[in-house]
JSON list of C-alpha atoms in Angstrom, two decimals:
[
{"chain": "U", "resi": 13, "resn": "UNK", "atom": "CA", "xyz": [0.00, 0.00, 0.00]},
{"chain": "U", "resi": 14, "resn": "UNK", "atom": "CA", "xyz": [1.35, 3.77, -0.52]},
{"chain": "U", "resi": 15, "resn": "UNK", "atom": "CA", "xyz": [2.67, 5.50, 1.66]},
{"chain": "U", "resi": 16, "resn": "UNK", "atom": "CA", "xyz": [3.26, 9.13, 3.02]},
{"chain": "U", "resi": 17, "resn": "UNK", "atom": "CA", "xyz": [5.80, 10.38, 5.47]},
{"chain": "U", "resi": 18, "resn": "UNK", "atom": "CA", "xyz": [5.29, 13.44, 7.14]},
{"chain": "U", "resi": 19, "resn": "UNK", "atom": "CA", "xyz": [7.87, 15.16, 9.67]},
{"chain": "U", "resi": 20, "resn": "UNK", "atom": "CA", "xyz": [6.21, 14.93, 13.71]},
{"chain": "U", "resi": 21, "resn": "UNK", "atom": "CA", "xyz": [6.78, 18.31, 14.22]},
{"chain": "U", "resi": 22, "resn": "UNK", "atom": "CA", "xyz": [7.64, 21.75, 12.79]},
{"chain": "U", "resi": 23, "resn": "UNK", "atom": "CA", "xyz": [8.99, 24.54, 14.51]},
{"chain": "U", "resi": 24, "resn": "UNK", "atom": "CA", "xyz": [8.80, 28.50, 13.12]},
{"chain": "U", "resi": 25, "resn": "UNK", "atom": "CA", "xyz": [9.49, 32.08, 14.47]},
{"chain": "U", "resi": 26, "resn": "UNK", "atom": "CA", "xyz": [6.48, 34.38, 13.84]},
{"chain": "U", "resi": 27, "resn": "UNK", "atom": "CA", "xyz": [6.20, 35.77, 10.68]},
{"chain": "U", "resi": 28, "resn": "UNK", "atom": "CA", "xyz": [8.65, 33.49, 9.16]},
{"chain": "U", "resi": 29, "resn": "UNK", "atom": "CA", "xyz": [8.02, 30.70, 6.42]},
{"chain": "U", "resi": 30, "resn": "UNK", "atom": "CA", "xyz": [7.04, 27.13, 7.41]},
{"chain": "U", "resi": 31, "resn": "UNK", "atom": "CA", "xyz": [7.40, 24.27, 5.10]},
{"chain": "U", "resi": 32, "resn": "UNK", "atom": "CA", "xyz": [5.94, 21.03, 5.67]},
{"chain": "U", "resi": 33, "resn": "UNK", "atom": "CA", "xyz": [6.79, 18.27, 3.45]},
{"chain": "U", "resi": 34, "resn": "UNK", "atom": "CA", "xyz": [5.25, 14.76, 2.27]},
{"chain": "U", "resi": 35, "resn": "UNK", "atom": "CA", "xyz": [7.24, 12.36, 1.04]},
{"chain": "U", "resi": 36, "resn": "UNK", "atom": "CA", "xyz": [6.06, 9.24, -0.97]},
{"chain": "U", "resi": 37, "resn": "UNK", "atom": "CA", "xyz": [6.89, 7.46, -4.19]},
{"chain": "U", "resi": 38, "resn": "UNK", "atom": "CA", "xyz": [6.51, 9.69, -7.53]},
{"chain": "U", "resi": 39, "resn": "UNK", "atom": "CA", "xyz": [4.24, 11.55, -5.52]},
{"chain": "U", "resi": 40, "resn": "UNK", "atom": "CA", "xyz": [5.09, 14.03, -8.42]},
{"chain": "U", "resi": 41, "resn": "UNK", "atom": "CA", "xyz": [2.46, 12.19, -10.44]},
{"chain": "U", "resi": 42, "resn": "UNK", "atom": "CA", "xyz": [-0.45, 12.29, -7.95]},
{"chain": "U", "resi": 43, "resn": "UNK", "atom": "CA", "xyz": [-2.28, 14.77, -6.93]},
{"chain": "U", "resi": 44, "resn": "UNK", "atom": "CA", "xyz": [-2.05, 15.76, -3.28]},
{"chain": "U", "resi": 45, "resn": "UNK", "atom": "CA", "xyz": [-4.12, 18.03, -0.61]},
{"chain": "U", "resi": 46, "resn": "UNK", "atom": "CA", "xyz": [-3.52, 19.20, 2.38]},
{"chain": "U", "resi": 47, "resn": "UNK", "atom": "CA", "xyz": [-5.63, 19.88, 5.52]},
{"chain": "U", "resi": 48, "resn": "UNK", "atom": "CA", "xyz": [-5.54, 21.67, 8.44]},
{"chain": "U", "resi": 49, "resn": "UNK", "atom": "CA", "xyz": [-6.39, 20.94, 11.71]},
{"chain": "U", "resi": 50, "resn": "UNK", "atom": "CA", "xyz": [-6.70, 22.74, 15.01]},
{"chain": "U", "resi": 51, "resn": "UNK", "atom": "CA", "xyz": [-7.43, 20.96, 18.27]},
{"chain": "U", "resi": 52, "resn": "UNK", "atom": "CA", "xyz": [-11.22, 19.61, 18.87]},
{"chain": "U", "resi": 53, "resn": "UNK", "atom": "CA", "xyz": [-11.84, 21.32, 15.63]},
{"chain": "U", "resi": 54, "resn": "UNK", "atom": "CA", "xyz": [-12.58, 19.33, 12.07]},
{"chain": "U", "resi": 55, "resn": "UNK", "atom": "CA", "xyz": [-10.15, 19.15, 8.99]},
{"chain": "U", "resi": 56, "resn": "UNK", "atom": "CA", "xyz": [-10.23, 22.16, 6.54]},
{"chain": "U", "resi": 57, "resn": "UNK", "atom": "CA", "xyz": [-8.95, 22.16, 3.26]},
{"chain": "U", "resi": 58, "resn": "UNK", "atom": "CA", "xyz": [-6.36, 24.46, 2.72]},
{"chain": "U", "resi": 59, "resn": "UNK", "atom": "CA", "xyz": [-4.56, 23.13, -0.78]},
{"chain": "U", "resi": 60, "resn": "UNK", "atom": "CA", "xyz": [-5.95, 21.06, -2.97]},
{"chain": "U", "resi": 61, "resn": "UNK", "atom": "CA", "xyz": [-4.63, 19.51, -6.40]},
{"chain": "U", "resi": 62, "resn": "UNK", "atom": "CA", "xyz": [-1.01, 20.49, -4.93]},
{"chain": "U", "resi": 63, "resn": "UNK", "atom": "CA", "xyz": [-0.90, 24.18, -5.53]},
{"chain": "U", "resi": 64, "resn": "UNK", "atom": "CA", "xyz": [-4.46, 25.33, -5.14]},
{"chain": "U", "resi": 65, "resn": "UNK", "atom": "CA", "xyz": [-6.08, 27.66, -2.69]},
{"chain": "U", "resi": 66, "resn": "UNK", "atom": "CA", "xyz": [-9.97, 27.17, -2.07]},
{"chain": "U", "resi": 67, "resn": "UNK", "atom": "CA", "xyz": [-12.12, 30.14, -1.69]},
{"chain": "U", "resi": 68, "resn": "UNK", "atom": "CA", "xyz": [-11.16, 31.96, 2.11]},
{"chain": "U", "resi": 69, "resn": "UNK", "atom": "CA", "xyz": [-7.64, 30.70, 2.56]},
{"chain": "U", "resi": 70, "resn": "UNK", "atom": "CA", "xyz": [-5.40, 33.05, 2.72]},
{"chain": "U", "resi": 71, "resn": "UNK", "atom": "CA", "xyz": [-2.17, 33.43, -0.26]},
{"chain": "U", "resi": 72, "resn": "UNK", "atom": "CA", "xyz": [0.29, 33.22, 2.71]},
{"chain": "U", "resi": 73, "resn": "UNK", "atom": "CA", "xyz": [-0.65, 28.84, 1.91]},
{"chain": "U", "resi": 74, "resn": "UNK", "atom": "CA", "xyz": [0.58, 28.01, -0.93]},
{"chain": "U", "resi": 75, "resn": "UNK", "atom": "CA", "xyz": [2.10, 24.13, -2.03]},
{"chain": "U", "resi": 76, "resn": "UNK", "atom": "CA", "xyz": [4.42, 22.52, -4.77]},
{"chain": "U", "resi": 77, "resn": "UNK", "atom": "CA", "xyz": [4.93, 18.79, -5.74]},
{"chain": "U", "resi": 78, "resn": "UNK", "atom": "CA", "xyz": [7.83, 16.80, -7.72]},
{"chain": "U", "resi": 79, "resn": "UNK", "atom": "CA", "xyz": [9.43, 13.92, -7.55]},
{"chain": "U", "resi": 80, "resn": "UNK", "atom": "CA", "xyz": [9.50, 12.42, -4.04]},
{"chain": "U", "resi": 81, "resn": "UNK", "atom": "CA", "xyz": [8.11, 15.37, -2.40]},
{"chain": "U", "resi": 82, "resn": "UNK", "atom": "CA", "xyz": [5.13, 17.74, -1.94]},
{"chain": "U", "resi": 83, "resn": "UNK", "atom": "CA", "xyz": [5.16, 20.70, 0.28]},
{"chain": "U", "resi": 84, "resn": "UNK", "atom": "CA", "xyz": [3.40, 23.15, 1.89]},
{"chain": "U", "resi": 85, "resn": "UNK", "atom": "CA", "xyz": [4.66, 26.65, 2.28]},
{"chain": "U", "resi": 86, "resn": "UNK", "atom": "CA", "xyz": [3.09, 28.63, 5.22]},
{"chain": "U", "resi": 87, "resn": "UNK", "atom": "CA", "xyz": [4.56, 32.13, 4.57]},
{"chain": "U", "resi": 88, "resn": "UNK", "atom": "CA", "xyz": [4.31, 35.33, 7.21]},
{"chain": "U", "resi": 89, "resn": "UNK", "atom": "CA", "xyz": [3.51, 32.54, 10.00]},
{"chain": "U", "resi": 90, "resn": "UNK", "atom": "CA", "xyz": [0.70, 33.70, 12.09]},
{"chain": "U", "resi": 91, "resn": "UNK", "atom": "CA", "xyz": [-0.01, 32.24, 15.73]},
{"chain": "U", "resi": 92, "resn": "UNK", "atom": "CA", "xyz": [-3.50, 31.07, 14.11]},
{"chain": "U", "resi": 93, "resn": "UNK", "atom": "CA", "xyz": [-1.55, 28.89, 11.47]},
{"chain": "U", "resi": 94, "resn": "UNK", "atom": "CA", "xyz": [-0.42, 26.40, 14.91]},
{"chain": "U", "resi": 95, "resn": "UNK", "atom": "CA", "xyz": [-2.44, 23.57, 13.55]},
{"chain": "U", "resi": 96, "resn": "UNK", "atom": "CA", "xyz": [-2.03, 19.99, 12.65]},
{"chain": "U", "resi": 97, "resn": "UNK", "atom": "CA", "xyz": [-1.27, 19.49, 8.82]},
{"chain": "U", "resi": 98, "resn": "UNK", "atom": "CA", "xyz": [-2.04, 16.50, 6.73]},
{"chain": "U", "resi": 99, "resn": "UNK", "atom": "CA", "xyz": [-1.13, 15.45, 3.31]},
{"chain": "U", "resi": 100, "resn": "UNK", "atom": "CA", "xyz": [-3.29, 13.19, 1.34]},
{"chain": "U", "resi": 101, "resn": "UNK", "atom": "CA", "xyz": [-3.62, 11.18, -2.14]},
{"chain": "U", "resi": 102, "resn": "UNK", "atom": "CA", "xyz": [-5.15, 8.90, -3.59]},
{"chain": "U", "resi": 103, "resn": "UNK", "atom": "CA", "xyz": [-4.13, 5.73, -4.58]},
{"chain": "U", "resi": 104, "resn": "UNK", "atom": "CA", "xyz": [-6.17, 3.12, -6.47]},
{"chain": "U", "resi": 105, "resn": "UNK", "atom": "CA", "xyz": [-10.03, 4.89, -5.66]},
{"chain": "U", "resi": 106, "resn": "UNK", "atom": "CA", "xyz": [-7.73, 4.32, -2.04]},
{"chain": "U", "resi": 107, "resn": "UNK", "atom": "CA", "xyz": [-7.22, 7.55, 0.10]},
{"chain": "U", "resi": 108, "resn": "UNK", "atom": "CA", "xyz": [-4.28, 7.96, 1.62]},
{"chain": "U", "resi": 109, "resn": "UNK", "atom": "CA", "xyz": [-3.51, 10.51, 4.82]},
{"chain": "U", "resi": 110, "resn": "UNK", "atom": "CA", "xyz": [0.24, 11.34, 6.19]},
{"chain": "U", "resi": 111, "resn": "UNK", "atom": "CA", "xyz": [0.65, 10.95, 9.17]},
{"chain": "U", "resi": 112, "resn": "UNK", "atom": "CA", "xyz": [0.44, 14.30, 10.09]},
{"chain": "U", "resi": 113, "resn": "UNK", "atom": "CA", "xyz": [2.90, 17.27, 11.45]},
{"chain": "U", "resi": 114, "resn": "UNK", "atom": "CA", "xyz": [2.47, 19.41, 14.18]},
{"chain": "U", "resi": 115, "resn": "UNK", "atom": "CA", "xyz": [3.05, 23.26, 13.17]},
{"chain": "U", "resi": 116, "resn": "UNK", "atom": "CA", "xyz": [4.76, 25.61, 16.21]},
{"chain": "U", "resi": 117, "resn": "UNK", "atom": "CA", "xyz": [4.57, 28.65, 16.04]},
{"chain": "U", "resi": 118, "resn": "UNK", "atom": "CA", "xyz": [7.64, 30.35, 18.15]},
{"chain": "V", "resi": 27, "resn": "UNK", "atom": "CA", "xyz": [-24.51, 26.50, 1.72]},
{"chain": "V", "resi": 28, "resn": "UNK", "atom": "CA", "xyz": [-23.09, 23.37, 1.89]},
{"chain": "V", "resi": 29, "resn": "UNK", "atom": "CA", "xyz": [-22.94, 21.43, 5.27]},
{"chain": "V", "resi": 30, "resn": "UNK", "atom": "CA", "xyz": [-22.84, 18.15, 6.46]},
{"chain": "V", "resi": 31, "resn": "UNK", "atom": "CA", "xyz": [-24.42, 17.69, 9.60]},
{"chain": "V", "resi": 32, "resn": "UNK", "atom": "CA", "xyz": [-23.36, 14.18, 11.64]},
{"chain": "V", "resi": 33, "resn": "UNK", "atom": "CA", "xyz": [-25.34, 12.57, 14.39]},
{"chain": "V", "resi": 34, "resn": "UNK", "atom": "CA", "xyz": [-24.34, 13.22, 17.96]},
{"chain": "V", "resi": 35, "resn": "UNK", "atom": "CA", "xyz": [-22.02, 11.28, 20.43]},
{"chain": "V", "resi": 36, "resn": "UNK", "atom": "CA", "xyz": [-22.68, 8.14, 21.56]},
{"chain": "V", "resi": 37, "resn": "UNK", "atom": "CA", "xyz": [-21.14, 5.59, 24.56]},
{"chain": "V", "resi": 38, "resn": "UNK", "atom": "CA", "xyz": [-21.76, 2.10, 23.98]},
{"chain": "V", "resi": 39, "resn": "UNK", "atom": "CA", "xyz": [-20.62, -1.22, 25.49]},
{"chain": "V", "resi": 40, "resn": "UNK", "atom": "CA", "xyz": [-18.65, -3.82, 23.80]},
{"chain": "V", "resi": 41, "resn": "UNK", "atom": "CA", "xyz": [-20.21, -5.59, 21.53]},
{"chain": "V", "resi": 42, "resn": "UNK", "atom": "CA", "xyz": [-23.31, -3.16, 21.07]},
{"chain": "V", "resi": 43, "resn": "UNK", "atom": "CA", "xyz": [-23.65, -2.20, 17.24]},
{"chain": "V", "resi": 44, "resn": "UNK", "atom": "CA", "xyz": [-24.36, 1.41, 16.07]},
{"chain": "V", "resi": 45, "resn": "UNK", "atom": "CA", "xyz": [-25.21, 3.32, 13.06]},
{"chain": "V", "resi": 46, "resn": "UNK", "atom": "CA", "xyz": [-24.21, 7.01, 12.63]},
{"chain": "V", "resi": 47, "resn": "UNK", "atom": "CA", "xyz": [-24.69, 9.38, 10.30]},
{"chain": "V", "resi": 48, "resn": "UNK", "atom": "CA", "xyz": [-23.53, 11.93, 8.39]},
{"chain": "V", "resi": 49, "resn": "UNK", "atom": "CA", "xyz": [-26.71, 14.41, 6.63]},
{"chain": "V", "resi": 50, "resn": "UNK", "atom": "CA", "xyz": [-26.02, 16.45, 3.35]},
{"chain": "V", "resi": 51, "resn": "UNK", "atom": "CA", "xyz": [-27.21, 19.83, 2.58]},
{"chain": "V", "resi": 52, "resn": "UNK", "atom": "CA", "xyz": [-26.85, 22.71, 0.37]},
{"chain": "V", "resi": 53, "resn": "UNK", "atom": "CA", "xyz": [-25.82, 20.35, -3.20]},
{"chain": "V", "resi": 54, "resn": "UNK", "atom": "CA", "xyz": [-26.88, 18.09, -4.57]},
{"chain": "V", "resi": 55, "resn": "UNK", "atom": "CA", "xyz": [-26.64, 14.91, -1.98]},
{"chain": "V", "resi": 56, "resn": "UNK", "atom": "CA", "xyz": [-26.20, 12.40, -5.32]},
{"chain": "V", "resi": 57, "resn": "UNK", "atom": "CA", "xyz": [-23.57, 14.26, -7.30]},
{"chain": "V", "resi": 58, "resn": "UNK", "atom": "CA", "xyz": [-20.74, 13.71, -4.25]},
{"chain": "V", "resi": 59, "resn": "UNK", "atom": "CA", "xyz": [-18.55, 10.80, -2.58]},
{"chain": "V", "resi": 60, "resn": "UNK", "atom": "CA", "xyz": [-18.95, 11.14, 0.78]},
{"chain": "V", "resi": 61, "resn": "UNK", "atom": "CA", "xyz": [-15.96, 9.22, 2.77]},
{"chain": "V", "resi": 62, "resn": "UNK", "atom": "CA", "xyz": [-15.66, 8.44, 6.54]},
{"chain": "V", "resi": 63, "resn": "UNK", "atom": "CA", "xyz": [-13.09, 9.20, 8.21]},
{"chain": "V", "resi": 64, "resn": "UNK", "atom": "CA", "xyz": [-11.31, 7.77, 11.76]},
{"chain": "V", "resi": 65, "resn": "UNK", "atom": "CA", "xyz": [-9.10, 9.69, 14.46]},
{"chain": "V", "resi": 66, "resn": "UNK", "atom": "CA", "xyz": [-8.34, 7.88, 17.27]},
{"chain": "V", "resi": 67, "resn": "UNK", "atom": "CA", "xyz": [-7.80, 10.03, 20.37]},
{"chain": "V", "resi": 68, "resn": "UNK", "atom": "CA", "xyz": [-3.89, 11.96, 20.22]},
{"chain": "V", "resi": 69, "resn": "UNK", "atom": "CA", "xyz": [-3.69, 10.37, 16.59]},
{"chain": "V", "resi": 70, "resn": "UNK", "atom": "CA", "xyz": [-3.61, 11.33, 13.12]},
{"chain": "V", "resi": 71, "resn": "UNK", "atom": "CA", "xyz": [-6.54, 10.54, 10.35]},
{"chain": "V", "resi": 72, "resn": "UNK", "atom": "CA", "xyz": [-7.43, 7.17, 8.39]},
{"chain": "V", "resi": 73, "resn": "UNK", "atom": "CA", "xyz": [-9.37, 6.81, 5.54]},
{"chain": "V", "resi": 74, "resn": "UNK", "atom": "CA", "xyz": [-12.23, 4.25, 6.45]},
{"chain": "V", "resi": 75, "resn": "UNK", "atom": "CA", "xyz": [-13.92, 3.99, 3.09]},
{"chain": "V", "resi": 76, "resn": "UNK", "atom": "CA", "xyz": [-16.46, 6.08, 0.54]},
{"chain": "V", "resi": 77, "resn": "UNK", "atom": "CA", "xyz": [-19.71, 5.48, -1.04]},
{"chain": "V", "resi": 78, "resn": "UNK", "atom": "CA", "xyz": [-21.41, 7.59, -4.08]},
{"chain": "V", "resi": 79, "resn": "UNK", "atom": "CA", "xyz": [-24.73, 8.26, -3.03]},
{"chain": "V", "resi": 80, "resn": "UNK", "atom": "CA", "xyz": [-25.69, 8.39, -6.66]},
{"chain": "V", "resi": 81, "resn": "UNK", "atom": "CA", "xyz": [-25.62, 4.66, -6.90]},
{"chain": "V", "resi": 82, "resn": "UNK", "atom": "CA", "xyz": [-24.49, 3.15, -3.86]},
{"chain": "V", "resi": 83, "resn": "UNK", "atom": "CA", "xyz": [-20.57, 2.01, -5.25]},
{"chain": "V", "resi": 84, "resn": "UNK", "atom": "CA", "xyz": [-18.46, 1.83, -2.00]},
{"chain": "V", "resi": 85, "resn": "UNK", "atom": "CA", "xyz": [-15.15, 1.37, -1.74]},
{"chain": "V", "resi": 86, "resn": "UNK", "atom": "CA", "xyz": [-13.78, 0.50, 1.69]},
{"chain": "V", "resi": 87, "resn": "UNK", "atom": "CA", "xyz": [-9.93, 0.74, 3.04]},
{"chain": "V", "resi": 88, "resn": "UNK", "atom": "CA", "xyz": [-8.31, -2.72, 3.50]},
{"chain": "V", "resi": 89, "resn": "UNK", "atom": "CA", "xyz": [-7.97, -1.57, 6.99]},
{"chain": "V", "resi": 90, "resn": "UNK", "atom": "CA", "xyz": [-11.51, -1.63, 7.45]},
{"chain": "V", "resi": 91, "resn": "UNK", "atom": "CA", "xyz": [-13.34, -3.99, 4.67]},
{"chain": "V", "resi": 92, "resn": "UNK", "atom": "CA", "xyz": [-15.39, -6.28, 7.18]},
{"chain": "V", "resi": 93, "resn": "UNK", "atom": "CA", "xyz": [-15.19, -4.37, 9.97]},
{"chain": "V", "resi": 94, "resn": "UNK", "atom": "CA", "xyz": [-17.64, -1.43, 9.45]},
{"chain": "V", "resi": 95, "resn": "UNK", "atom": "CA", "xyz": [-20.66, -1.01, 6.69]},
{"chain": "V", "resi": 96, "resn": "UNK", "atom": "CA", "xyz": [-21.04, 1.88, 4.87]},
{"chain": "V", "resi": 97, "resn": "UNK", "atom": "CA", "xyz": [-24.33, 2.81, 3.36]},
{"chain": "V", "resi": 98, "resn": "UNK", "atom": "CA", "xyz": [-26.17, 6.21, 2.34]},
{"chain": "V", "resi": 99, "resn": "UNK", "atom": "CA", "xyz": [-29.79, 6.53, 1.85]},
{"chain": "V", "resi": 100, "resn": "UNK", "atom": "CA", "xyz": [-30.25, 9.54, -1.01]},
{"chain": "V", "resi": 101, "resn": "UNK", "atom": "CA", "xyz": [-34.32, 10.11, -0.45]},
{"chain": "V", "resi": 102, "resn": "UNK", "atom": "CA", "xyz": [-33.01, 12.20, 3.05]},
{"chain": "V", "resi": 103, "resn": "UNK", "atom": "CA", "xyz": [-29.61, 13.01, 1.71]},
{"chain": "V", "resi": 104, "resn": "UNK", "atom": "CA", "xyz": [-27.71, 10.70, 4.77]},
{"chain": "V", "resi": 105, "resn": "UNK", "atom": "CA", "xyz": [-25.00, 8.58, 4.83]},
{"chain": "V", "resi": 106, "resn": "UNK", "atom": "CA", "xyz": [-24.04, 6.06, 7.26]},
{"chain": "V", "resi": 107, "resn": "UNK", "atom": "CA", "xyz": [-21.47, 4.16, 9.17]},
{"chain": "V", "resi": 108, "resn": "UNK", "atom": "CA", "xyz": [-22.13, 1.52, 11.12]},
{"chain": "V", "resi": 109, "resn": "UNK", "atom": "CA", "xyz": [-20.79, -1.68, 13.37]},
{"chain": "V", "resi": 110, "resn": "UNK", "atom": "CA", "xyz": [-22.34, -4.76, 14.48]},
{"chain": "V", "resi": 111, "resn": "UNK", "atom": "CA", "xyz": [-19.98, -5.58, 17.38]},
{"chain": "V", "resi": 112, "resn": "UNK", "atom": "CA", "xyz": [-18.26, -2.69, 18.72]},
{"chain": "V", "resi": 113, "resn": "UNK", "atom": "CA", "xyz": [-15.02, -3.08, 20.33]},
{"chain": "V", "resi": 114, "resn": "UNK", "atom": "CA", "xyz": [-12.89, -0.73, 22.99]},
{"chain": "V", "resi": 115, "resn": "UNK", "atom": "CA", "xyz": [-10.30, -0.17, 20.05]},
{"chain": "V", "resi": 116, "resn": "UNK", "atom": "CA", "xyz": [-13.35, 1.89, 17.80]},
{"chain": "V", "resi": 117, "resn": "UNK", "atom": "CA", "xyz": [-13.12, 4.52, 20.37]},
{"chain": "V", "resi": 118, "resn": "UNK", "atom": "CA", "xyz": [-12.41, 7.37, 18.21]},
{"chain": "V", "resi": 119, "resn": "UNK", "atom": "CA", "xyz": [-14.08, 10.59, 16.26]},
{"chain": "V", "resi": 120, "resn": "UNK", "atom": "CA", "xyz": [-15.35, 9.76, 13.09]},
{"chain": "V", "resi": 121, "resn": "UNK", "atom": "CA", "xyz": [-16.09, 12.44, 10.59]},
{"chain": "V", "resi": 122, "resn": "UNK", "atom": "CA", "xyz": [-17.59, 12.25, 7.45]},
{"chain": "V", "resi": 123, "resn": "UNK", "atom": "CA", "xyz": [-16.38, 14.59, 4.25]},
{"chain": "V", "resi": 124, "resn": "UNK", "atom": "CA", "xyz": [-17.63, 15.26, 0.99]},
{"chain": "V", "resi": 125, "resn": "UNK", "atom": "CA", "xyz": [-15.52, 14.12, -2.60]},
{"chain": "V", "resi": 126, "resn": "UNK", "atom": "CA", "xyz": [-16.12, 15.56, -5.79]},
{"chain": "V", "resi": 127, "resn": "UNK", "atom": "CA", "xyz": [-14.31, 12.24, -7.69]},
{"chain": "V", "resi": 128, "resn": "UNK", "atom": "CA", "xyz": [-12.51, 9.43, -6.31]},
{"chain": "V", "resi": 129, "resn": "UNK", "atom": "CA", "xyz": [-9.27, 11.78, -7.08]},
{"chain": "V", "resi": 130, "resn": "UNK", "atom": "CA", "xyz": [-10.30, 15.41, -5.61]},
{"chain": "V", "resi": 131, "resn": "UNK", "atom": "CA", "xyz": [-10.06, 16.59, -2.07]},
{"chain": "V", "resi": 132, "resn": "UNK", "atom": "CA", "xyz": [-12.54, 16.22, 0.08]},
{"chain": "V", "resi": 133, "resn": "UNK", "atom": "CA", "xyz": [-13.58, 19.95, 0.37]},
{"chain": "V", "resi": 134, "resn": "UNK", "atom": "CA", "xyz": [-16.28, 20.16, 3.35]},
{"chain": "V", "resi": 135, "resn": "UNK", "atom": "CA", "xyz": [-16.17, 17.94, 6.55]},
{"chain": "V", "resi": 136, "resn": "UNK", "atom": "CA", "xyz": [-18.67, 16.89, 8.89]},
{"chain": "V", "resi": 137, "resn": "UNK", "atom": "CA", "xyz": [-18.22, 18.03, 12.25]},
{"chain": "V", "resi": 138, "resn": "UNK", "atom": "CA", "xyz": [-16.82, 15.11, 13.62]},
{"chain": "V", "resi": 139, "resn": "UNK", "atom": "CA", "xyz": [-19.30, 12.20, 15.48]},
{"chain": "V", "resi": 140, "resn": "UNK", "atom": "CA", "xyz": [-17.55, 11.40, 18.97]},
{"chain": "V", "resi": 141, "resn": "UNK", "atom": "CA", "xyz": [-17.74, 7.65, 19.92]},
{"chain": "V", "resi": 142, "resn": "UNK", "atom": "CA", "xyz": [-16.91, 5.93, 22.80]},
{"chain": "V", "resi": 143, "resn": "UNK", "atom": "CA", "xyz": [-16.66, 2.34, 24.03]},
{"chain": "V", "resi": 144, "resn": "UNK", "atom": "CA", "xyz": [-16.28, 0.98, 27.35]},
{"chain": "V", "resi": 145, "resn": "UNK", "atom": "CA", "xyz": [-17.53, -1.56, 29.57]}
]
């Protein structure tokens, strides 16, 4: 079954730039979105398709995939952005969740 | 606007079975996957399985083929999860999230269906 491997934690000083990867095999040729999640609260979707913002997230989210390797870019890190972040694909009509990474802000 | 709208929390006993269930509104209920779910307490989220409304196909995670039924009934817009012997270990929150295609994000979430099981 495929897999994706997401770091535990992530660690960034206010207003810098947090990147959160998601590692998995050609993951370049799948599509992959990413959720947020803050505690007792539900998922949101916050990329979707690898680089695309739904309607109310802000531009500071933004995400890239190739090769090994998608990522999501958190720029001008706010407070609110301390979340939970998952990747996810799909994988023969199977979805497919990271196992998650724990954004700090500092 | 679109919502979905799960059934509240529920405490059951090993062994009890349950149904839950996750209610569509604001699009149009038949168009949509609608997947479950899992997140065990302190852990991260797994896929349980999906169903299309439209016709009833349901796919189901290895993890989880035989161990839960999922079902939707499109004249109320509702879809369901359900177990026929609970066990401790299905202690978790379940939510329930809407698909475009069985390749697109799932875009809206239910608000999450708390379940707990203990003797």
């Amino acid at each position: 079954s495929y897999e994706l491997t997401q770091p535990l934690s992530v660690s960034v000083a206010l207003g810098q730039t947090a990147r959160i990867t998601c590692g998995g095999n050609n993951i370049g040729s799948k599509n992959v979105h990413w959720y947020q999640q803050k505690p007792g609260q539900a998922p949101v979707l916050v990329i979707y398709r690898d680089s695309n913002r739904p309607s109310g997230i802000p531009e500071r989210f933004s995400g890239s995939n190739s090769g090994n390797t998608a990522t999501l870019t958190i720029s001008r890190a706010q407070a609110g952005d301390e979340a939970d972040y998952y990747c996810q694909v799909w994988d023969s009509s199977t979805a497919v969740f990271g196992g998650g990474t724990k954004l700090t802000v500092l | 606007e679109v919502q979905l709208v799960q059934s509240g929390a529920e405490v059951k006993k090993p062994g009890e079975s349950l149904k839950i269930s996750c209610k569509g509104s604001g699009y149009s209920f038949t168009s949509y996957w609608i997947g479950w779910v899992r997140q065990m307490p302190g852990k991260g989220l797994e896929w349980m399985g999906i169903i299309y409304p439209g016709d009833s196909d349901t796919r189901y995670s290895p993890s989880f083929q035989g161990q839960v039924t999922i079902s939707a009934d499109k004249s109320i817009s509702t879809a369901y999860l359900q177990w026929s012997s609970l066990k401790a270990s299905d202690t978790a929150m379940y939510y329930c999230a809407r698909s475009f295609v069985l390749t697109s994000a799932f875009d809206y979430w239910g608000q999450g269906t708390l379940v707990t099981v203990s003797s």
